[in-house]
XYZ file of C-alpha atoms in Angstrom:
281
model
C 0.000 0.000 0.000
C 1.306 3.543 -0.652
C 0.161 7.082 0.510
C -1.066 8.888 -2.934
C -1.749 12.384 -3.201
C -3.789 13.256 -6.057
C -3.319 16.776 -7.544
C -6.311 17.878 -9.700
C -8.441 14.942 -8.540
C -11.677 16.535 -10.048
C -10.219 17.269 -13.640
C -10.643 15.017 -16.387
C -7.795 12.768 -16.168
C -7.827 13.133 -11.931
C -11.340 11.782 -12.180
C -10.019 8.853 -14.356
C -7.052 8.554 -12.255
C -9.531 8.914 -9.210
C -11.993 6.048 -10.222
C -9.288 3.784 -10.537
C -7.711 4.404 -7.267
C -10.655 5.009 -4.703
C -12.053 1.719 -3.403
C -8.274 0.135 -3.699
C -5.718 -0.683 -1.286
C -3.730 3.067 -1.423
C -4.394 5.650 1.157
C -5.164 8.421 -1.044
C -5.242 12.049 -0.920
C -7.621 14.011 -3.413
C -6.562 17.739 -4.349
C -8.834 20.216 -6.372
C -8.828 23.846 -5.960
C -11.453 24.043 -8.562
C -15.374 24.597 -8.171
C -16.268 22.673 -10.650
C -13.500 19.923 -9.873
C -14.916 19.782 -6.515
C -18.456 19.036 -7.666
C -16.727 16.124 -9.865
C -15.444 15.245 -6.652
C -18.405 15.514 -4.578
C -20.538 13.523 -7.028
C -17.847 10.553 -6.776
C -18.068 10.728 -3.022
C -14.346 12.271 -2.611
C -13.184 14.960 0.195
C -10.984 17.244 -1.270
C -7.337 17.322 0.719
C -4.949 20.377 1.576
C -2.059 20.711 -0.779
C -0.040 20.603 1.802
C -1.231 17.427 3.988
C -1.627 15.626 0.924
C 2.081 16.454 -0.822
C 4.158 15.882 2.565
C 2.293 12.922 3.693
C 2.107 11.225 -0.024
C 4.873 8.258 -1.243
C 3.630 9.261 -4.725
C 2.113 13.054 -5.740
C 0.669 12.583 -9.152
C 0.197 15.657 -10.848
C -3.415 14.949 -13.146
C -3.282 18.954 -14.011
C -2.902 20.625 -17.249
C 0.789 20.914 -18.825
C 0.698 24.339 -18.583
C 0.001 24.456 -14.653
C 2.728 22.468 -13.837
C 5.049 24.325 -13.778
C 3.362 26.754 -10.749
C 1.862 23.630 -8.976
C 5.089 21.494 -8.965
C 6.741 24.442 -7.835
C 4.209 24.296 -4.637
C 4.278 20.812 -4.082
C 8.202 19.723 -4.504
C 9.076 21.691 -1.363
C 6.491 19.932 1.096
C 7.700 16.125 -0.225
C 9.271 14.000 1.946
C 12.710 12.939 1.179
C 12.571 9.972 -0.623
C 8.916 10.189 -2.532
C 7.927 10.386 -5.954
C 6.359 12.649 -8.277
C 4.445 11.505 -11.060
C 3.523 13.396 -14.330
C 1.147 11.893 -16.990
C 2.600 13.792 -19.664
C 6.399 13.933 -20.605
C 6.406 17.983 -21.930
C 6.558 20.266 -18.555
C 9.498 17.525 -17.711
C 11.102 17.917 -21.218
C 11.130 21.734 -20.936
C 12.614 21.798 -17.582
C 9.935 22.449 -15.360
C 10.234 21.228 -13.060
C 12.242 22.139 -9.575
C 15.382 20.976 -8.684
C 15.576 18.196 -5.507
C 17.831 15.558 -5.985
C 16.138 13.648 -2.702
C 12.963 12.899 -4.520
C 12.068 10.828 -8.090
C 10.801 12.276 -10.787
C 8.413 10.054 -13.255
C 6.754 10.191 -16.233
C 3.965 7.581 -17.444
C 1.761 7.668 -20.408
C -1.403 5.969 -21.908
C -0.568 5.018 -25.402
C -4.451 4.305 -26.037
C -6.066 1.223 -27.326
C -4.766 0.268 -30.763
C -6.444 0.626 -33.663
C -6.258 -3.193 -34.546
C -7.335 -4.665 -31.037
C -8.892 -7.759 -30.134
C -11.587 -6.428 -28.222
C -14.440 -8.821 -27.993
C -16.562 -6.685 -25.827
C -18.744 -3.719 -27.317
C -18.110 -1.432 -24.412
C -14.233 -2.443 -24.727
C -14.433 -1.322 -28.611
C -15.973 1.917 -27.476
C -13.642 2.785 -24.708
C -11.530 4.684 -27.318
C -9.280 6.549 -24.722
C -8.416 3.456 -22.625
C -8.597 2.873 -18.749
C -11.720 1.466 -18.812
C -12.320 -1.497 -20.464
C -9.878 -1.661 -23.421
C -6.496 -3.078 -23.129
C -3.589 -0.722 -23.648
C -0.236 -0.025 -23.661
C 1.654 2.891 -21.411
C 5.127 4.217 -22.114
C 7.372 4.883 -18.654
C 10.275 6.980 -18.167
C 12.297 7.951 -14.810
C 13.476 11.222 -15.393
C 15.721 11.211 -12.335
C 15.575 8.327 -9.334
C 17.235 4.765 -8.242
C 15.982 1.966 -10.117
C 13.619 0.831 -7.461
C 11.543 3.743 -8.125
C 11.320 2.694 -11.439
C 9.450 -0.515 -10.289
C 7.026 1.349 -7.909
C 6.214 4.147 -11.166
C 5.591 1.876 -13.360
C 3.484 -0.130 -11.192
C 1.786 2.607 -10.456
C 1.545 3.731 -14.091
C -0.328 0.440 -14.507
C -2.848 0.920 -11.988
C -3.976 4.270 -13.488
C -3.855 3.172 -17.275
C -5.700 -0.231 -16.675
C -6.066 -2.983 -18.076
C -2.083 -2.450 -19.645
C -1.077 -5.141 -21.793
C 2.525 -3.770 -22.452
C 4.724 -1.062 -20.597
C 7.655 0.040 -22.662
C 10.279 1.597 -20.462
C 12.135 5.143 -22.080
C 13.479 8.462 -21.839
C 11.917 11.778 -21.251
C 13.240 12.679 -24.352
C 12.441 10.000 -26.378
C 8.813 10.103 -24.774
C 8.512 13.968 -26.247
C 9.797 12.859 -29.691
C 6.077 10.181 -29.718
C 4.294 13.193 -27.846
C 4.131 16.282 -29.188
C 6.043 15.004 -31.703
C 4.916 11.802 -33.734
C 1.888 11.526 -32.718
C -0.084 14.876 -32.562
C 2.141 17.056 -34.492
C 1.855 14.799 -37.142
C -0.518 11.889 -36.354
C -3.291 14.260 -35.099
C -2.978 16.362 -37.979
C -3.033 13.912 -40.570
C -5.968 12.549 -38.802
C -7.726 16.182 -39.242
C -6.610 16.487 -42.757
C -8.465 13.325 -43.513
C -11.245 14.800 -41.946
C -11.039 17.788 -43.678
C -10.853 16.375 -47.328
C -13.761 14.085 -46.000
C -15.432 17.232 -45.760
C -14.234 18.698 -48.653
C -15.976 15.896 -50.789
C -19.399 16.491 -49.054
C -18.836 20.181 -49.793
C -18.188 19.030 -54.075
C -21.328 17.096 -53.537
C -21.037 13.678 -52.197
C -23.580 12.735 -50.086
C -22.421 13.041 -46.214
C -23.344 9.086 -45.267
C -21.113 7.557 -48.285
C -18.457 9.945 -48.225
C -17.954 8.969 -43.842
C -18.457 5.589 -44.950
C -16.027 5.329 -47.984
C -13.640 7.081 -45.804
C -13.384 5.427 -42.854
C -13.625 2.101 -44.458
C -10.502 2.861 -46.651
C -8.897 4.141 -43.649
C -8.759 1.271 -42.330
C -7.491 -0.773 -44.644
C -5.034 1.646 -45.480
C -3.966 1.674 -42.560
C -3.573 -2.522 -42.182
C -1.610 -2.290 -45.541
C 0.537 0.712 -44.256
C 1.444 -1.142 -40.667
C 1.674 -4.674 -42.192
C -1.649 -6.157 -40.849
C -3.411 -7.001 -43.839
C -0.154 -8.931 -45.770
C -0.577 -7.423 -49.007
C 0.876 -4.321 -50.529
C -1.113 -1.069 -52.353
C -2.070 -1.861 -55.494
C 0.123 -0.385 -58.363
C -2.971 2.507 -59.259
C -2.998 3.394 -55.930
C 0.931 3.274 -55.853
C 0.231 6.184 -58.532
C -2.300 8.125 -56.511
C 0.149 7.980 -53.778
C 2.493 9.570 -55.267
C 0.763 12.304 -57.028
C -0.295 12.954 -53.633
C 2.495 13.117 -51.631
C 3.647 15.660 -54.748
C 0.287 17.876 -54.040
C 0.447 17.930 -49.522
C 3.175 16.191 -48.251
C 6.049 18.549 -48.197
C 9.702 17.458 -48.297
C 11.769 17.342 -45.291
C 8.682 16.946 -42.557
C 11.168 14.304 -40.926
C 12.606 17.435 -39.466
C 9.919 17.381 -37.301
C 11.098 14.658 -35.484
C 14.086 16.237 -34.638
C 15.249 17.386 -31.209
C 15.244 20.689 -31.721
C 11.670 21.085 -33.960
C 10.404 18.712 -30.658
C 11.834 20.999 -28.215
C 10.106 24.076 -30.454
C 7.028 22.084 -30.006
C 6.926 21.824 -26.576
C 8.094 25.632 -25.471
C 4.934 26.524 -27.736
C 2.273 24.196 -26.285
C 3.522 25.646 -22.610
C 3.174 28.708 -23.763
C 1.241 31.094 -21.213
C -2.257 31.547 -23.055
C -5.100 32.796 -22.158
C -6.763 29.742 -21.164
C -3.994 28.493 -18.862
C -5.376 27.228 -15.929
Protein backbone atom coordinates (compact mmCIF):
# COMPACT_ATOMS: atom_id res chain seq x y z
CA UNK A 1 0.00 0.00 0.00
CA UNK A 2 1.31 3.54 -0.65
CA UNK A 3 0.16 7.08 0.51
CA UNK A 4 -1.07 8.89 -2.93
CA UNK A 5 -1.75 12.38 -3.20
CA UNK A 6 -3.79 13.26 -6.06
CA UNK A 7 -3.32 16.78 -7.54
CA UNK A 8 -6.31 17.88 -9.70
CA UNK A 9 -8.44 14.94 -8.54
CA UNK A 10 -11.68 16.53 -10.05
CA UNK A 11 -10.22 17.27 -13.64
CA UNK A 12 -10.64 15.02 -16.39
CA UNK A 13 -7.80 12.77 -16.17
CA UNK A 14 -7.83 13.13 -11.93
CA UNK A 15 -11.34 11.78 -12.18
CA UNK A 16 -10.02 8.85 -14.36
CA UNK A 17 -7.05 8.55 -12.26
CA UNK A 18 -9.53 8.91 -9.21
CA UNK A 19 -11.99 6.05 -10.22
CA UNK A 20 -9.29 3.78 -10.54
CA UNK A 21 -7.71 4.40 -7.27
CA UNK A 22 -10.66 5.01 -4.70
CA UNK A 23 -12.05 1.72 -3.40
CA UNK A 24 -8.27 0.14 -3.70
CA UNK A 25 -5.72 -0.68 -1.29
CA UNK A 26 -3.73 3.07 -1.42
CA UNK A 27 -4.39 5.65 1.16
CA UNK A 28 -5.16 8.42 -1.04
CA UNK A 29 -5.24 12.05 -0.92
CA UNK A 30 -7.62 14.01 -3.41
CA UNK A 31 -6.56 17.74 -4.35
CA UNK A 32 -8.83 20.22 -6.37
CA UNK A 33 -8.83 23.85 -5.96
CA UNK A 34 -11.45 24.04 -8.56
CA UNK A 35 -15.37 24.60 -8.17
CA UNK A 36 -16.27 22.67 -10.65
CA UNK A 37 -13.50 19.92 -9.87
CA UNK A 38 -14.92 19.78 -6.52
CA UNK A 39 -18.46 19.04 -7.67
CA UNK A 40 -16.73 16.12 -9.87
CA UNK A 41 -15.44 15.25 -6.65
CA UNK A 42 -18.40 15.51 -4.58
CA UNK A 43 -20.54 13.52 -7.03
CA UNK A 44 -17.85 10.55 -6.78
CA UNK A 45 -18.07 10.73 -3.02
CA UNK A 46 -14.35 12.27 -2.61
CA UNK A 47 -13.18 14.96 0.19
CA UNK A 48 -10.98 17.24 -1.27
CA UNK A 49 -7.34 17.32 0.72
CA UNK A 50 -4.95 20.38 1.58
CA UNK A 51 -2.06 20.71 -0.78
CA UNK A 52 -0.04 20.60 1.80
CA UNK A 53 -1.23 17.43 3.99
CA UNK A 54 -1.63 15.63 0.92
CA UNK A 55 2.08 16.45 -0.82
CA UNK A 56 4.16 15.88 2.57
CA UNK A 57 2.29 12.92 3.69
CA UNK A 58 2.11 11.22 -0.02
CA UNK A 59 4.87 8.26 -1.24
CA UNK A 60 3.63 9.26 -4.73
CA UNK A 61 2.11 13.05 -5.74
CA UNK A 62 0.67 12.58 -9.15
CA UNK A 63 0.20 15.66 -10.85
CA UNK A 64 -3.41 14.95 -13.15
CA UNK A 65 -3.28 18.95 -14.01
CA UNK A 66 -2.90 20.62 -17.25
CA UNK A 67 0.79 20.91 -18.83
CA UNK A 68 0.70 24.34 -18.58
CA UNK A 69 0.00 24.46 -14.65
CA UNK A 70 2.73 22.47 -13.84
CA UNK A 71 5.05 24.32 -13.78
CA UNK A 72 3.36 26.75 -10.75
CA UNK A 73 1.86 23.63 -8.98
CA UNK A 74 5.09 21.49 -8.96
CA UNK A 75 6.74 24.44 -7.84
CA UNK A 76 4.21 24.30 -4.64
CA UNK A 77 4.28 20.81 -4.08
CA UNK A 78 8.20 19.72 -4.50
CA UNK A 79 9.08 21.69 -1.36
CA UNK A 80 6.49 19.93 1.10
CA UNK A 81 7.70 16.12 -0.23
CA UNK A 82 9.27 14.00 1.95
CA UNK A 83 12.71 12.94 1.18
CA UNK A 84 12.57 9.97 -0.62
CA UNK A 85 8.92 10.19 -2.53
CA UNK A 86 7.93 10.39 -5.95
CA UNK A 87 6.36 12.65 -8.28
CA UNK A 88 4.45 11.50 -11.06
CA UNK A 89 3.52 13.40 -14.33
CA UNK A 90 1.15 11.89 -16.99
CA UNK A 91 2.60 13.79 -19.66
CA UNK A 92 6.40 13.93 -20.61
CA UNK A 93 6.41 17.98 -21.93
CA UNK A 94 6.56 20.27 -18.56
CA UNK A 95 9.50 17.52 -17.71
CA UNK A 96 11.10 17.92 -21.22
CA UNK A 97 11.13 21.73 -20.94
CA UNK A 98 12.61 21.80 -17.58
CA UNK A 99 9.93 22.45 -15.36
CA UNK A 100 10.23 21.23 -13.06
CA UNK A 101 12.24 22.14 -9.57
CA UNK A 102 15.38 20.98 -8.68
CA UNK A 103 15.58 18.20 -5.51
CA UNK A 104 17.83 15.56 -5.99
CA UNK A 105 16.14 13.65 -2.70
CA UNK A 106 12.96 12.90 -4.52
CA UNK A 107 12.07 10.83 -8.09
CA UNK A 108 10.80 12.28 -10.79
CA UNK A 109 8.41 10.05 -13.26
CA UNK A 110 6.75 10.19 -16.23
CA UNK A 111 3.97 7.58 -17.44
CA UNK A 112 1.76 7.67 -20.41
CA UNK A 113 -1.40 5.97 -21.91
CA UNK A 114 -0.57 5.02 -25.40
CA UNK A 115 -4.45 4.30 -26.04
CA UNK A 116 -6.07 1.22 -27.33
CA UNK A 117 -4.77 0.27 -30.76
CA UNK A 118 -6.44 0.63 -33.66
CA UNK A 119 -6.26 -3.19 -34.55
CA UNK A 120 -7.33 -4.66 -31.04
CA UNK A 121 -8.89 -7.76 -30.13
CA UNK A 122 -11.59 -6.43 -28.22
CA UNK A 123 -14.44 -8.82 -27.99
CA UNK A 124 -16.56 -6.68 -25.83
CA UNK A 125 -18.74 -3.72 -27.32
CA UNK A 126 -18.11 -1.43 -24.41
CA UNK A 127 -14.23 -2.44 -24.73
CA UNK A 128 -14.43 -1.32 -28.61
CA UNK A 129 -15.97 1.92 -27.48
CA UNK A 130 -13.64 2.79 -24.71
CA UNK A 131 -11.53 4.68 -27.32
CA UNK A 132 -9.28 6.55 -24.72
CA UNK A 133 -8.42 3.46 -22.62
CA UNK A 134 -8.60 2.87 -18.75
CA UNK A 135 -11.72 1.47 -18.81
CA UNK A 136 -12.32 -1.50 -20.46
CA UNK A 137 -9.88 -1.66 -23.42
CA UNK A 138 -6.50 -3.08 -23.13
CA UNK A 139 -3.59 -0.72 -23.65
CA UNK A 140 -0.24 -0.02 -23.66
CA UNK A 141 1.65 2.89 -21.41
CA UNK A 142 5.13 4.22 -22.11
CA UNK A 143 7.37 4.88 -18.65
CA UNK A 144 10.28 6.98 -18.17
CA UNK A 145 12.30 7.95 -14.81
CA UNK A 146 13.48 11.22 -15.39
CA UNK A 147 15.72 11.21 -12.34
CA UNK A 148 15.57 8.33 -9.33
CA UNK A 149 17.24 4.76 -8.24
CA UNK A 150 15.98 1.97 -10.12
CA UNK A 151 13.62 0.83 -7.46
CA UNK A 152 11.54 3.74 -8.12
CA UNK A 153 11.32 2.69 -11.44
CA UNK A 154 9.45 -0.51 -10.29
CA UNK A 155 7.03 1.35 -7.91
CA UNK A 156 6.21 4.15 -11.17
CA UNK A 157 5.59 1.88 -13.36
CA UNK A 158 3.48 -0.13 -11.19
CA UNK A 159 1.79 2.61 -10.46
CA UNK A 160 1.54 3.73 -14.09
CA UNK A 161 -0.33 0.44 -14.51
CA UNK A 162 -2.85 0.92 -11.99
CA UNK A 163 -3.98 4.27 -13.49
CA UNK A 164 -3.85 3.17 -17.28
CA UNK A 165 -5.70 -0.23 -16.67
CA UNK A 166 -6.07 -2.98 -18.08
CA UNK A 167 -2.08 -2.45 -19.64
CA UNK A 168 -1.08 -5.14 -21.79
CA UNK A 169 2.52 -3.77 -22.45
CA UNK A 170 4.72 -1.06 -20.60
CA UNK A 171 7.65 0.04 -22.66
CA UNK A 172 10.28 1.60 -20.46
CA UNK A 173 12.13 5.14 -22.08
CA UNK A 174 13.48 8.46 -21.84
CA UNK A 175 11.92 11.78 -21.25
CA UNK A 176 13.24 12.68 -24.35
CA UNK A 177 12.44 10.00 -26.38
CA UNK A 178 8.81 10.10 -24.77
CA UNK A 179 8.51 13.97 -26.25
CA UNK A 180 9.80 12.86 -29.69
CA UNK A 181 6.08 10.18 -29.72
CA UNK A 182 4.29 13.19 -27.85
CA UNK A 183 4.13 16.28 -29.19
CA UNK A 184 6.04 15.00 -31.70
CA UNK A 185 4.92 11.80 -33.73
CA UNK A 186 1.89 11.53 -32.72
CA UNK A 187 -0.08 14.88 -32.56
CA UNK A 188 2.14 17.06 -34.49
CA UNK A 189 1.85 14.80 -37.14
CA UNK A 190 -0.52 11.89 -36.35
CA UNK A 191 -3.29 14.26 -35.10
CA UNK A 192 -2.98 16.36 -37.98
CA UNK A 193 -3.03 13.91 -40.57
CA UNK A 194 -5.97 12.55 -38.80
CA UNK A 195 -7.73 16.18 -39.24
CA UNK A 196 -6.61 16.49 -42.76
CA UNK A 197 -8.47 13.32 -43.51
CA UNK A 198 -11.25 14.80 -41.95
CA UNK A 199 -11.04 17.79 -43.68
CA UNK A 200 -10.85 16.37 -47.33
CA UNK A 201 -13.76 14.08 -46.00
CA UNK A 202 -15.43 17.23 -45.76
CA UNK A 203 -14.23 18.70 -48.65
CA UNK A 204 -15.98 15.90 -50.79
CA UNK A 205 -19.40 16.49 -49.05
CA UNK A 206 -18.84 20.18 -49.79
CA UNK A 207 -18.19 19.03 -54.08
CA UNK A 208 -21.33 17.10 -53.54
CA UNK A 209 -21.04 13.68 -52.20
CA UNK A 210 -23.58 12.74 -50.09
CA UNK A 211 -22.42 13.04 -46.21
CA UNK A 212 -23.34 9.09 -45.27
CA UNK A 213 -21.11 7.56 -48.29
CA UNK A 214 -18.46 9.95 -48.22
CA UNK A 215 -17.95 8.97 -43.84
CA UNK A 216 -18.46 5.59 -44.95
CA UNK A 217 -16.03 5.33 -47.98
CA UNK A 218 -13.64 7.08 -45.80
CA UNK A 219 -13.38 5.43 -42.85
CA UNK A 220 -13.63 2.10 -44.46
CA UNK A 221 -10.50 2.86 -46.65
CA UNK A 222 -8.90 4.14 -43.65
CA UNK A 223 -8.76 1.27 -42.33
CA UNK A 224 -7.49 -0.77 -44.64
CA UNK A 225 -5.03 1.65 -45.48
CA UNK A 226 -3.97 1.67 -42.56
CA UNK A 227 -3.57 -2.52 -42.18
CA UNK A 228 -1.61 -2.29 -45.54
CA UNK A 229 0.54 0.71 -44.26
CA UNK A 230 1.44 -1.14 -40.67
CA UNK A 231 1.67 -4.67 -42.19
CA UNK A 232 -1.65 -6.16 -40.85
CA UNK A 233 -3.41 -7.00 -43.84
CA UNK A 234 -0.15 -8.93 -45.77
CA UNK A 235 -0.58 -7.42 -49.01
CA UNK A 236 0.88 -4.32 -50.53
CA UNK A 237 -1.11 -1.07 -52.35
CA UNK A 238 -2.07 -1.86 -55.49
CA UNK A 239 0.12 -0.38 -58.36
CA UNK A 240 -2.97 2.51 -59.26
CA UNK A 241 -3.00 3.39 -55.93
CA UNK A 242 0.93 3.27 -55.85
CA UNK A 243 0.23 6.18 -58.53
CA UNK A 244 -2.30 8.12 -56.51
CA UNK A 245 0.15 7.98 -53.78
CA UNK A 246 2.49 9.57 -55.27
CA UNK A 247 0.76 12.30 -57.03
CA UNK A 248 -0.29 12.95 -53.63
CA UNK A 249 2.50 13.12 -51.63
CA UNK A 250 3.65 15.66 -54.75
CA UNK A 251 0.29 17.88 -54.04
CA UNK A 252 0.45 17.93 -49.52
CA UNK A 253 3.17 16.19 -48.25
CA UNK A 254 6.05 18.55 -48.20
CA UNK A 255 9.70 17.46 -48.30
CA UNK A 256 11.77 17.34 -45.29
CA UNK A 257 8.68 16.95 -42.56
CA UNK A 258 11.17 14.30 -40.93
CA UNK A 259 12.61 17.43 -39.47
CA UNK A 260 9.92 17.38 -37.30
CA UNK A 261 11.10 14.66 -35.48
CA UNK A 262 14.09 16.24 -34.64
CA UNK A 263 15.25 17.39 -31.21
CA UNK A 264 15.24 20.69 -31.72
CA UNK A 265 11.67 21.09 -33.96
CA UNK A 266 10.40 18.71 -30.66
CA UNK A 267 11.83 21.00 -28.21
CA UNK A 268 10.11 24.08 -30.45
CA UNK A 269 7.03 22.08 -30.01
CA UNK A 270 6.93 21.82 -26.58
CA UNK A 271 8.09 25.63 -25.47
CA UNK A 272 4.93 26.52 -27.74
CA UNK A 273 2.27 24.20 -26.28
CA UNK A 274 3.52 25.65 -22.61
CA UNK A 275 3.17 28.71 -23.76
CA UNK A 276 1.24 31.09 -21.21
CA UNK A 277 -2.26 31.55 -23.06
CA UNK A 278 -5.10 32.80 -22.16
CA UNK A 279 -6.76 29.74 -21.16
CA UNK A 280 -3.99 28.49 -18.86
CA UNK A 281 -5.38 27.23 -15.93
Amino acid sequence: MAIIALIGAGGKMGGRISDRLSGGSHQVYYVENGERGRANMSARGLTPSSLDEAAASADVVVLAVPDTAIRVVASQAVPLMKSGAMLMLLDPAAAYAGHLPEREDIAYFVAHPCHPPVFGDEDDPEARRDFFGGIKAKQAIVCALMQGEEADYARGEALGREIYAPVMRSHRMTVEQMATLEPGMAETIGASAAMFLRGAMDEAIRRGVPAEAARDFMLGHIHIELAIAFGEAGNPFSDACQVAMAYGREAWLKPGWERLLSPESVREQVDIMLAPRGDAV
